[in-house]
């Protein structure tokens, strides 16, 4: 379904106009980061799954 560092599209776009988010934390709560402005939002897994439109792909981390 979705995993850490996946790009996801939510049902409503962010205020900056971008609709792509990166998952940066998984657990009972999920933390996502806007790819446009870098704003971070934390929400419950239930709320995240309700607002999720589709998974766009996986981002490779270079650390």
mmCIF file of N, CA and C in Angstrom:
data_model
loop_
_atom_site.group_PDB
_atom_site.id
_atom_site.type_symbol
_atom_site.label_atom_id
_atom_site.label_comp_id
_atom_site.label_asym_id
_atom_site.label_seq_id
_atom_site.Cartn_x
_atom_site.Cartn_y
_atom_site.Cartn_z
ATOM 1 N N UNK A 1 0.824 -1.182 0.000
ATOM 2 C CA UNK A 1 0.000 0.000 0.000
ATOM 3 C C UNK A 1 0.878 1.260 0.000
ATOM 4 N N UNK A 2 1.409 1.646 1.132
ATOM 5 C CA UNK A 2 2.328 2.793 1.226
ATOM 6 C C UNK A 2 3.385 2.478 2.265
ATOM 7 N N UNK A 3 4.545 3.109 2.100
ATOM 8 C CA UNK A 3 5.685 2.843 2.969
ATOM 9 C C UNK A 3 6.400 4.161 3.252
ATOM 10 N N UNK A 4 7.415 4.102 4.081
ATOM 11 C CA UNK A 4 8.204 5.271 4.425
ATOM 12 C C UNK A 4 8.855 5.855 3.174
ATOM 13 N N UNK A 5 8.835 7.154 3.028
ATOM 14 C CA UNK A 5 9.413 7.926 1.924
ATOM 15 C C UNK A 5 8.660 7.766 0.609
ATOM 16 N N UNK A 6 7.439 7.248 0.637
ATOM 17 C CA UNK A 6 6.603 7.203 -0.566
ATOM 18 C C UNK A 6 6.020 8.583 -0.833
ATOM 19 N N UNK A 7 5.815 8.892 -2.100
ATOM 20 C CA UNK A 7 5.100 10.109 -2.482
ATOM 21 C C UNK A 7 3.626 9.759 -2.596
ATOM 22 N N UNK A 8 2.779 10.564 -1.957
ATOM 23 C CA UNK A 8 1.350 10.319 -2.002
ATOM 24 C C UNK A 8 0.618 11.574 -2.443
ATOM 25 N N UNK A 9 -0.569 11.377 -2.977
ATOM 26 C CA UNK A 9 -1.425 12.491 -3.362
ATOM 27 C C UNK A 9 -2.639 12.468 -2.450
ATOM 28 N N UNK A 10 -2.933 13.614 -1.841
ATOM 29 C CA UNK A 10 -4.079 13.713 -0.953
ATOM 30 C C UNK A 10 -5.282 14.232 -1.748
ATOM 31 N N UNK A 11 -6.479 14.119 -1.171
ATOM 32 C CA UNK A 11 -7.691 14.533 -1.871
ATOM 33 C C UNK A 11 -7.740 16.047 -2.096
ATOM 34 N N UNK A 12 -7.251 16.819 -1.120
ATOM 35 C CA UNK A 12 -7.243 18.274 -1.254
ATOM 36 C C UNK A 12 -5.810 18.773 -1.352
ATOM 37 N N UNK A 13 -5.529 19.748 -2.218
ATOM 38 C CA UNK A 13 -4.161 20.280 -2.320
ATOM 39 C C UNK A 13 -3.800 21.127 -1.101
ATOM 40 N N UNK A 14 -2.509 21.275 -0.873
ATOM 41 C CA UNK A 14 -2.011 22.118 0.214
ATOM 42 C C UNK A 14 -2.194 23.583 -0.176
ATOM 43 N N UNK A 15 -2.122 24.482 0.773
ATOM 44 C CA UNK A 15 -2.318 25.910 0.528
ATOM 45 C C UNK A 15 -1.294 26.478 -0.467
ATOM 46 N N UNK A 16 -0.113 25.858 -0.553
ATOM 47 C CA UNK A 16 0.903 26.344 -1.494
ATOM 48 C C UNK A 16 0.599 25.925 -2.932
ATOM 49 N N UNK A 17 -0.403 25.061 -3.122
ATOM 50 C CA UNK A 17 -0.798 24.650 -4.463
ATOM 51 C C UNK A 17 -0.317 23.262 -4.860
ATOM 52 N N UNK A 18 0.592 22.686 -4.098
ATOM 53 C CA UNK A 18 1.124 21.361 -4.402
ATOM 54 C C UNK A 18 0.241 20.286 -3.791
ATOM 55 N N UNK A 19 0.110 19.173 -4.484
ATOM 56 C CA UNK A 19 -0.712 18.072 -3.982
ATOM 57 C C UNK A 19 0.124 16.818 -3.758
ATOM 58 N N UNK A 20 1.464 16.948 -3.750
ATOM 59 C CA UNK A 20 2.353 15.811 -3.532
ATOM 60 C C UNK A 20 2.971 15.919 -2.140
ATOM 61 N N UNK A 21 2.917 14.822 -1.396
ATOM 62 C CA UNK A 21 3.454 14.756 -0.047
ATOM 63 C C UNK A 21 4.375 13.559 0.070
ATOM 64 N N UNK A 22 5.385 13.654 0.938
ATOM 65 C CA UNK A 22 6.291 12.541 1.214
ATOM 66 C C UNK A 22 6.022 12.048 2.632
ATOM 67 N N UNK A 23 5.878 10.739 2.792
ATOM 68 C CA UNK A 23 5.679 10.155 4.120
ATOM 69 C C UNK A 23 7.027 10.115 4.826
ATOM 70 N N UNK A 24 7.129 10.774 5.986
ATOM 71 C CA UNK A 24 8.403 10.804 6.704
ATOM 72 C C UNK A 24 8.347 10.084 8.051
ATOM 73 N N UNK A 25 7.159 9.622 8.480
ATOM 74 C CA UNK A 25 7.042 8.840 9.710
ATOM 75 C C UNK A 25 5.816 7.952 9.617
ATOM 76 N N UNK A 26 5.980 6.691 10.010
ATOM 77 C CA UNK A 26 4.871 5.742 10.042
ATOM 78 C C UNK A 26 4.712 5.192 11.449
ATOM 79 N N UNK A 27 3.511 4.934 11.841
ATOM 80 C CA UNK A 27 3.193 4.380 13.151
ATOM 81 C C UNK A 27 1.706 4.538 13.366
ATOM 82 N N UNK A 28 1.286 4.700 14.627
ATOM 83 C CA UNK A 28 -0.121 4.974 14.906
ATOM 84 C C UNK A 28 -0.499 6.323 14.297
ATOM 85 N N UNK A 29 0.465 7.254 14.298
ATOM 86 C CA UNK A 29 0.310 8.540 13.628
ATOM 87 C C UNK A 29 1.222 8.558 12.412
ATOM 88 N N UNK A 30 0.844 9.298 11.391
ATOM 89 C CA UNK A 30 1.643 9.405 10.175
ATOM 90 C C UNK A 30 2.015 10.859 9.967
ATOM 91 N N UNK A 31 3.300 11.085 9.678
ATOM 92 C CA UNK A 31 3.796 12.441 9.434
ATOM 93 C C UNK A 31 4.132 12.559 7.956
ATOM 94 N N UNK A 32 3.585 13.597 7.306
ATOM 95 C CA UNK A 32 3.846 13.823 5.889
ATOM 96 C C UNK A 32 4.428 15.216 5.694
ATOM 97 N N UNK A 33 5.247 15.355 4.642
ATOM 98 C CA UNK A 33 5.925 16.617 4.342
ATOM 99 C C UNK A 33 5.535 17.059 2.941
ATOM 100 N N UNK A 34 5.109 18.320 2.806
ATOM 101 C CA UNK A 34 4.747 18.874 1.507
ATOM 102 C C UNK A 34 5.998 18.990 0.645
ATOM 103 N N UNK A 35 5.926 18.516 -0.609
ATOM 104 C CA UNK A 35 7.085 18.591 -1.494
ATOM 105 C C UNK A 35 7.270 19.991 -2.068
ATOM 106 N N UNK A 36 6.250 20.834 -1.967
ATOM 107 C CA UNK A 36 6.337 22.190 -2.494
ATOM 108 C C UNK A 36 6.998 23.160 -1.537
ATOM 109 N N UNK A 37 6.468 23.245 -0.308
ATOM 110 C CA UNK A 37 6.959 24.256 0.629
ATOM 111 C C UNK A 37 7.671 23.660 1.838
ATOM 112 N N UNK A 38 7.617 22.346 2.031
ATOM 113 C CA UNK A 38 8.311 21.709 3.143
ATOM 114 C C UNK A 38 7.518 21.670 4.443
ATOM 115 N N UNK A 39 6.256 22.092 4.425
ATOM 116 C CA UNK A 39 5.413 22.077 5.625
ATOM 117 C C UNK A 39 5.172 20.633 6.056
ATOM 118 N N UNK A 40 5.234 20.372 7.376
ATOM 119 C CA UNK A 40 5.059 19.025 7.903
ATOM 120 C C UNK A 40 3.734 18.943 8.657
ATOM 121 N N UNK A 41 2.972 17.892 8.379
ATOM 122 C CA UNK A 41 1.676 17.664 9.009
ATOM 123 C C UNK A 41 1.681 16.267 9.618
ATOM 124 N N UNK A 42 1.166 16.164 10.852
ATOM 125 C CA UNK A 42 1.041 14.864 11.505
ATOM 126 C C UNK A 42 -0.443 14.590 11.737
ATOM 127 N N UNK A 43 -0.879 13.378 11.368
ATOM 128 C CA UNK A 43 -2.286 13.006 11.538
ATOM 129 C C UNK A 43 -2.374 11.532 11.896
ATOM 130 N N UNK A 44 -3.516 11.137 12.419
ATOM 131 C CA UNK A 44 -3.718 9.730 12.768
ATOM 132 C C UNK A 44 -3.759 8.888 11.489
ATOM 133 N N UNK A 45 -3.427 7.622 11.632
ATOM 134 C CA UNK A 45 -3.435 6.721 10.474
ATOM 135 C C UNK A 45 -4.836 6.645 9.860
ATOM 136 N N UNK A 46 -5.852 6.634 10.694
ATOM 137 C CA UNK A 46 -7.233 6.575 10.208
ATOM 138 C C UNK A 46 -7.578 7.808 9.374
ATOM 139 N N UNK A 47 -7.188 8.983 9.869
ATOM 140 C CA UNK A 47 -7.444 10.230 9.152
ATOM 141 C C UNK A 47 -6.644 10.279 7.847
ATOM 142 N N UNK A 48 -5.389 9.802 7.890
ATOM 143 C CA UNK A 48 -4.538 9.772 6.696
ATOM 144 C C UNK A 48 -5.162 8.895 5.613
ATOM 145 N N UNK A 49 -5.609 7.705 5.988
ATOM 146 C CA UNK A 49 -6.181 6.783 5.005
ATOM 147 C C UNK A 49 -7.488 7.322 4.425
ATOM 148 N N UNK A 50 -8.208 8.115 5.207
ATOM 149 C CA UNK A 50 -9.443 8.718 4.717
ATOM 150 C C UNK A 50 -9.141 9.827 3.702
ATOM 151 N N UNK A 51 -8.052 10.573 3.910
ATOM 152 C CA UNK A 51 -7.707 11.703 3.046
ATOM 153 C C UNK A 51 -6.809 11.331 1.863
ATOM 154 N N UNK A 52 -6.253 10.126 1.863
ATOM 155 C CA UNK A 52 -5.348 9.673 0.814
ATOM 156 C C UNK A 52 -6.106 9.431 -0.489
ATOM 157 N N UNK A 53 -5.550 9.960 -1.587
ATOM 158 C CA UNK A 53 -6.151 9.726 -2.905
ATOM 159 C C UNK A 53 -5.432 8.583 -3.605
ATOM 160 N N UNK A 54 -4.092 8.686 -3.729
ATOM 161 C CA UNK A 54 -3.330 7.589 -4.335
ATOM 162 C C UNK A 54 -1.852 7.702 -3.986
ATOM 163 N N UNK A 55 -1.151 6.577 -4.117
ATOM 164 C CA UNK A 55 0.293 6.526 -3.903
ATOM 165 C C UNK A 55 0.950 6.760 -5.260
ATOM 166 N N UNK A 56 1.859 7.748 -5.322
ATOM 167 C CA UNK A 56 2.485 8.122 -6.598
ATOM 168 C C UNK A 56 3.777 7.373 -6.872
ATOM 169 N N UNK A 57 4.526 7.007 -5.842
ATOM 170 C CA UNK A 57 5.780 6.296 -6.058
ATOM 171 C C UNK A 57 6.665 6.385 -4.834
ATOM 172 N N UNK A 58 7.885 5.859 -4.983
ATOM 173 C CA UNK A 58 8.829 5.797 -3.892
ATOM 174 C C UNK A 58 9.994 6.753 -4.144
ATOM 175 N N UNK A 59 10.421 7.468 -3.111
ATOM 176 C CA UNK A 59 11.556 8.388 -3.204
ATOM 177 C C UNK A 59 12.787 7.702 -2.624
ATOM 178 N N UNK A 60 13.868 7.699 -3.365
ATOM 179 C CA UNK A 60 15.121 7.121 -2.874
ATOM 180 C C UNK A 60 15.872 8.162 -2.060
ATOM 181 N N UNK A 61 16.282 7.793 -0.846
ATOM 182 C CA UNK A 61 17.027 8.696 0.029
ATOM 183 C C UNK A 61 18.530 8.502 -0.189
ATOM 184 N N UNK A 62 19.274 9.587 -0.247
ATOM 185 C CA UNK A 62 20.725 9.530 -0.429
ATOM 186 C C UNK A 62 21.402 10.082 0.810
ATOM 187 N N UNK A 63 21.456 9.268 1.875
ATOM 188 C CA UNK A 63 22.088 9.686 3.134
ATOM 189 C C UNK A 63 23.373 8.938 3.363
#
